Tab-separated table of C-alpha atoms in Angstrom:
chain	number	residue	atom	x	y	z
E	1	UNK	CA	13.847	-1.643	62.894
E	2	UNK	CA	11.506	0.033	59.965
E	3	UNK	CA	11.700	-4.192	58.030
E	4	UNK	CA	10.524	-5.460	61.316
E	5	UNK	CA	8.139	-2.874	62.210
E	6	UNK	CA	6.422	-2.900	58.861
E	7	UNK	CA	6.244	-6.357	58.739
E	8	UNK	CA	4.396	-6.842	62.645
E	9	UNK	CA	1.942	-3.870	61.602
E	10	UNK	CA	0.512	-5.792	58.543
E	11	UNK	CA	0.519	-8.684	59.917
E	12	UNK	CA	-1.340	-7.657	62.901
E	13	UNK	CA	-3.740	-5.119	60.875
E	14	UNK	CA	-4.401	-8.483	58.364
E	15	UNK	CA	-5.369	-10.269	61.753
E	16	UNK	CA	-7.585	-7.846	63.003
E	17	UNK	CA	-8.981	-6.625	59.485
E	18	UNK	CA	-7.764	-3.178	60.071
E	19	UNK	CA	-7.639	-1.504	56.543
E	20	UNK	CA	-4.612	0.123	57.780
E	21	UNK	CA	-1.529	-0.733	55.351
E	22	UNK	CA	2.303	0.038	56.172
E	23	UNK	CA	4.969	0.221	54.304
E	24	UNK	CA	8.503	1.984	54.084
E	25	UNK	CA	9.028	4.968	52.284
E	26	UNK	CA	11.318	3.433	49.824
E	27	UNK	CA	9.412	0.800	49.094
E	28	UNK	CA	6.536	2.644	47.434
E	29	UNK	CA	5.903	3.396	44.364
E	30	UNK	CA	6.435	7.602	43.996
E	31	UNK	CA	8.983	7.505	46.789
E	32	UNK	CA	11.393	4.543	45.719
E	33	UNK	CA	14.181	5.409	48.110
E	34	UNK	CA	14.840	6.736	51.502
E	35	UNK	CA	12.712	9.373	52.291
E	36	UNK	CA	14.614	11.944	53.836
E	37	UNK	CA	11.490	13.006	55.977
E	38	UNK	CA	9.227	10.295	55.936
E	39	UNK	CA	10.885	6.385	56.393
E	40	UNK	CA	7.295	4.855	57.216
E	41	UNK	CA	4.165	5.476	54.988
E	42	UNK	CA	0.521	4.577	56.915
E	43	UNK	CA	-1.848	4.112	54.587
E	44	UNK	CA	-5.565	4.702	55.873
E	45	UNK	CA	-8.839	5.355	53.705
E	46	UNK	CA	-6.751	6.750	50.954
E	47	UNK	CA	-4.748	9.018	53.780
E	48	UNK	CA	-1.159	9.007	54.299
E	49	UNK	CA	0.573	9.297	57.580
E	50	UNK	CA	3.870	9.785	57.492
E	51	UNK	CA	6.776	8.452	60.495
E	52	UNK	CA	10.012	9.185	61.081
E	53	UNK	CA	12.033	6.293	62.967
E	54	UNK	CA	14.783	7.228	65.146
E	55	UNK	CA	16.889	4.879	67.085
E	56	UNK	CA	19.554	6.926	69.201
E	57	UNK	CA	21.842	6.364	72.272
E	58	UNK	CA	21.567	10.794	72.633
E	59	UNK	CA	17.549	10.942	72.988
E	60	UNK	CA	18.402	14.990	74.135
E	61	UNK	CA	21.069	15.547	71.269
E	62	UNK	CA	17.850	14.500	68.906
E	63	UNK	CA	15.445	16.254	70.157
E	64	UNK	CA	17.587	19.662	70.224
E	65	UNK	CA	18.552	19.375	66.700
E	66	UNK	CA	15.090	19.250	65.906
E	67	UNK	CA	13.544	21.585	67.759
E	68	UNK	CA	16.261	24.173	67.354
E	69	UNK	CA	17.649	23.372	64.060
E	70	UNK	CA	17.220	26.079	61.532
E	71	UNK	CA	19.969	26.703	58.706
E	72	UNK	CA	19.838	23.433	56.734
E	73	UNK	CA	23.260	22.791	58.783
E	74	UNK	CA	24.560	18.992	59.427
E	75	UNK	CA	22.557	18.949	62.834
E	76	UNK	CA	19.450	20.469	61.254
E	77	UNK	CA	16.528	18.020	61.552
E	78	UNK	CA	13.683	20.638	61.443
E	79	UNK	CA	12.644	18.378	58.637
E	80	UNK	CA	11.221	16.095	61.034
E	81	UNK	CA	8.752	18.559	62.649
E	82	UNK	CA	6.916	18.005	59.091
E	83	UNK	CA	6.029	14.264	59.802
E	84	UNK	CA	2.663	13.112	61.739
E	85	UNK	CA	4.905	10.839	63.843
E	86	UNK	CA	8.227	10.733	65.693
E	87	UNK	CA	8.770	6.702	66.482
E	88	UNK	CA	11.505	5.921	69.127
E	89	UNK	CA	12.818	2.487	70.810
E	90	UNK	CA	9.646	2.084	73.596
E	91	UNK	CA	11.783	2.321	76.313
E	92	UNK	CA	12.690	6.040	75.533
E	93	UNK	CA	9.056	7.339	74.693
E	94	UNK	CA	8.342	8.156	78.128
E	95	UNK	CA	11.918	10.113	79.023
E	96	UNK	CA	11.234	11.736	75.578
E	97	UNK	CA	8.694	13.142	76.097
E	98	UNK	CA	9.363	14.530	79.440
E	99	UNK	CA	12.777	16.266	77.921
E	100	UNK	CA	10.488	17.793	75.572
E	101	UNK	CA	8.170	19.251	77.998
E	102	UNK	CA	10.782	20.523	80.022
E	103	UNK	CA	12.797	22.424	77.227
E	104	UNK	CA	9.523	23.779	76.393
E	105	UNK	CA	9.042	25.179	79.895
E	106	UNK	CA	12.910	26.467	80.364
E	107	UNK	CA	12.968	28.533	76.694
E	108	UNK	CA	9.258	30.021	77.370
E	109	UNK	CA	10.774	31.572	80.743
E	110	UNK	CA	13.514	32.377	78.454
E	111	UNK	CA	11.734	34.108	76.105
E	112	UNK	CA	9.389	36.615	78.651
E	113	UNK	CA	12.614	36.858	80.105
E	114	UNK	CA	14.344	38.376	76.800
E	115	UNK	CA	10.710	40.223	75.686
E	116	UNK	CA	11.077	42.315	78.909
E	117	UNK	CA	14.133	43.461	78.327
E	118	UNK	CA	12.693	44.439	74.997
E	119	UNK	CA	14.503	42.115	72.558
E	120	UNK	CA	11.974	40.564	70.874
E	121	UNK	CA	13.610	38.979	67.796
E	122	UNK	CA	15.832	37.052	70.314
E	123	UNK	CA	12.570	35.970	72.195
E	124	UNK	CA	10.663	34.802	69.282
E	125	UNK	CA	13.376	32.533	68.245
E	126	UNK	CA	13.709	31.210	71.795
E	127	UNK	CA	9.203	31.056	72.091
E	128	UNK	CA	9.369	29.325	68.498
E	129	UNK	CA	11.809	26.537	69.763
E	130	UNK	CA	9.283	26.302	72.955
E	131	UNK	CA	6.225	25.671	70.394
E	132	UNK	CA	8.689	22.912	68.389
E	133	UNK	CA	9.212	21.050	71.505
E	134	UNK	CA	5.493	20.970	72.910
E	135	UNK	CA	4.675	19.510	69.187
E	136	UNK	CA	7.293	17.082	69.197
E	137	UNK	CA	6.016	15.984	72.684
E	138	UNK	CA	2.540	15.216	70.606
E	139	UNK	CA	4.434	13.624	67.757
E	140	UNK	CA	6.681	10.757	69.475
E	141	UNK	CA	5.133	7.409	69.673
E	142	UNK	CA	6.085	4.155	70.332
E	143	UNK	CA	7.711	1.939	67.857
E	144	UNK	CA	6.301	-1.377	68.819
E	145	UNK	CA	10.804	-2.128	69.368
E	146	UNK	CA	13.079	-1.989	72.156
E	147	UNK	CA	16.303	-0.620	71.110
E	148	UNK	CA	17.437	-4.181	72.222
E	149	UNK	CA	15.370	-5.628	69.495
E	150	UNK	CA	16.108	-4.033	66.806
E	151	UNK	CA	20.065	-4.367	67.407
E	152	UNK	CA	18.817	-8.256	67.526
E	153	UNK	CA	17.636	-8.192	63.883
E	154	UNK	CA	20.168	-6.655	62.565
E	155	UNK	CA	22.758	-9.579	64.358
E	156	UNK	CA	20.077	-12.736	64.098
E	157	UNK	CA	17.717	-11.628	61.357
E	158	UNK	CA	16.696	-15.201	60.760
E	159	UNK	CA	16.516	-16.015	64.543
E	160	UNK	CA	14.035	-12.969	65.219
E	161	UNK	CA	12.669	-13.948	61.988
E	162	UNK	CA	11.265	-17.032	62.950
E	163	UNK	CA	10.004	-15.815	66.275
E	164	UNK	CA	8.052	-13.116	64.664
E	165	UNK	CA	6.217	-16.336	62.980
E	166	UNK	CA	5.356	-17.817	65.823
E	167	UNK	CA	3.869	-14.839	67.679
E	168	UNK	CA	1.829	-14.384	64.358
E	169	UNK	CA	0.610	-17.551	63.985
E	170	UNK	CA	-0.180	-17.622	67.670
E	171	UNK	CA	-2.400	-14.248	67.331
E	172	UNK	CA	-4.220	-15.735	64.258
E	173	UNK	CA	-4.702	-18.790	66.141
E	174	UNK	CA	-6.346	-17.114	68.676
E	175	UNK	CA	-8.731	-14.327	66.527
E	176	UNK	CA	-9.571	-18.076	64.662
E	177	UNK	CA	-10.344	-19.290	68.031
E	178	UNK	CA	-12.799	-16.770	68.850
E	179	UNK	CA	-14.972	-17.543	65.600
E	180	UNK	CA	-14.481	-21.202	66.489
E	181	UNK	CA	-15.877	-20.617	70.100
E	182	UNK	CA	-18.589	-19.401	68.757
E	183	UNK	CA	-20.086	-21.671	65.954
E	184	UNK	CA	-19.280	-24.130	68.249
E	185	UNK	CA	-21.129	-22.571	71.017
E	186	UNK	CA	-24.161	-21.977	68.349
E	187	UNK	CA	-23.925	-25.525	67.264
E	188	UNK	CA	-23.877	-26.873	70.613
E	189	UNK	CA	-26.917	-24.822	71.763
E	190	UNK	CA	-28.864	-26.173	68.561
E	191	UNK	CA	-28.262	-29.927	69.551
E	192	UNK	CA	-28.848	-29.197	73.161
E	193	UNK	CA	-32.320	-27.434	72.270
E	194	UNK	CA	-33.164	-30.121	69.667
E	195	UNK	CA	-32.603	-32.653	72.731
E	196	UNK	CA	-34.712	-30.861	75.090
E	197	UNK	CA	-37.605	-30.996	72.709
E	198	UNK	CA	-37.333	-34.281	71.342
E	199	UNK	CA	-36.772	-35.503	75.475
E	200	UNK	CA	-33.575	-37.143	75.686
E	201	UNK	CA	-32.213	-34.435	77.565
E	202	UNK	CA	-33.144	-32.541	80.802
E	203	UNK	CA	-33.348	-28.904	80.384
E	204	UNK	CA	-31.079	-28.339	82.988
E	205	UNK	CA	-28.767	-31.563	81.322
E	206	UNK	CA	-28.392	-29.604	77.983
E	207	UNK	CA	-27.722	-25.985	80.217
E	208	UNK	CA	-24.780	-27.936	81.800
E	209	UNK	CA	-23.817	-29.330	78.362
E	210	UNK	CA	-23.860	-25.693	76.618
């Protein structure tokens, strides 16, 4: 999922001259392996925004361990709350975020529940998990992958390979076409006005023919 995503993002920024630049974590020079925060690297006017992928089948196991993880424990992933982005398969970004916004809800009742009956350390903890949710919520973004698509890569890389080509060339193709459309436009309009003047054309003719 990160090779594939990496590889549509510069392709596409290259397409639409976006200065933007993408590349994985390990793949950069500084990081040279797997970042155990950040596995995607957006480079941006000298700025670096960092992305955590995640492709799970338990989207509320995920979330929980890193909203509530604290300890440095196997399920910990507090890490993640570091990184600018949380990307998930685009099918789950919706459902993701609406888990997050309803654990956020459910532990804030929790914690004026617990702060009434005056115990405060227990509702901290429980209004701190609240405020990890609600920035999760603002963190996950979409991928650009269907989980279904990235399992495909890994089984046909060349197969998904070569249709990643296609839908490149296709989107060049087309930001070509739009500068071709338009010197041709220009140089049609020249003729047609040259015509006009010099009278072998109607005006209305060389309208029709622009």
């Amino acid at each position: 999922a990160e090779v594939a995503s990496v590889s549509k993002r510069n392709a596409n920024a290259t397409i639409s001259k976006d200065s933007s630049r993408f590349a994985r974590s390990e793949d950069i020079v500084g990081y040279k392996k797997n970042h155990n925060v950040g596995d995607i690297i957006e480079l941006m006017d000298n700025t670096e925004i960092t992305s955590q992928m995640k492709f799970v089948t338990n989207k509320e196991k995920l979330l929980k361990n890193i909203a509530r993880g604290n300890g440095g424990g196997e399920n910990d992933l507090s890490r993640y709350l570091a990184v600018d982005k949380l990307e998930v398969p685009t099918e789950q970004v919706n459902e993701m975020k609406a888990i997050c916004r309803s654990e956020a809800q459910k532990l804030t009742k929790q914690s004026n529940a617990l702060r009434k009956l005056g115990k405060t350390e227990l509702a901290d903890i429980k209004l701190k998990q609240a405020k990890n949710y609600e920035n999760l919520e603002h963190k996950i973004t979409d991928s650009g992958l269907t989980t279904e698509e990235a399992i495909q890569y890994r089984l046909n890389p060349k197969a998904m390979t070569v249709k990643d080509i296609g839908k490149v060339s296709h989107a060049a193709g087309l930001e070509g076409l739009k500068f071709g459309v338009a010197i041709g436009g220009s140089i049609s309009a020249v003729n047609n006005i040259i015509s006009v003047y010099s009278g072998d054309k109607e005006f209305s003719e060389a309208i029709l023919d622009i």
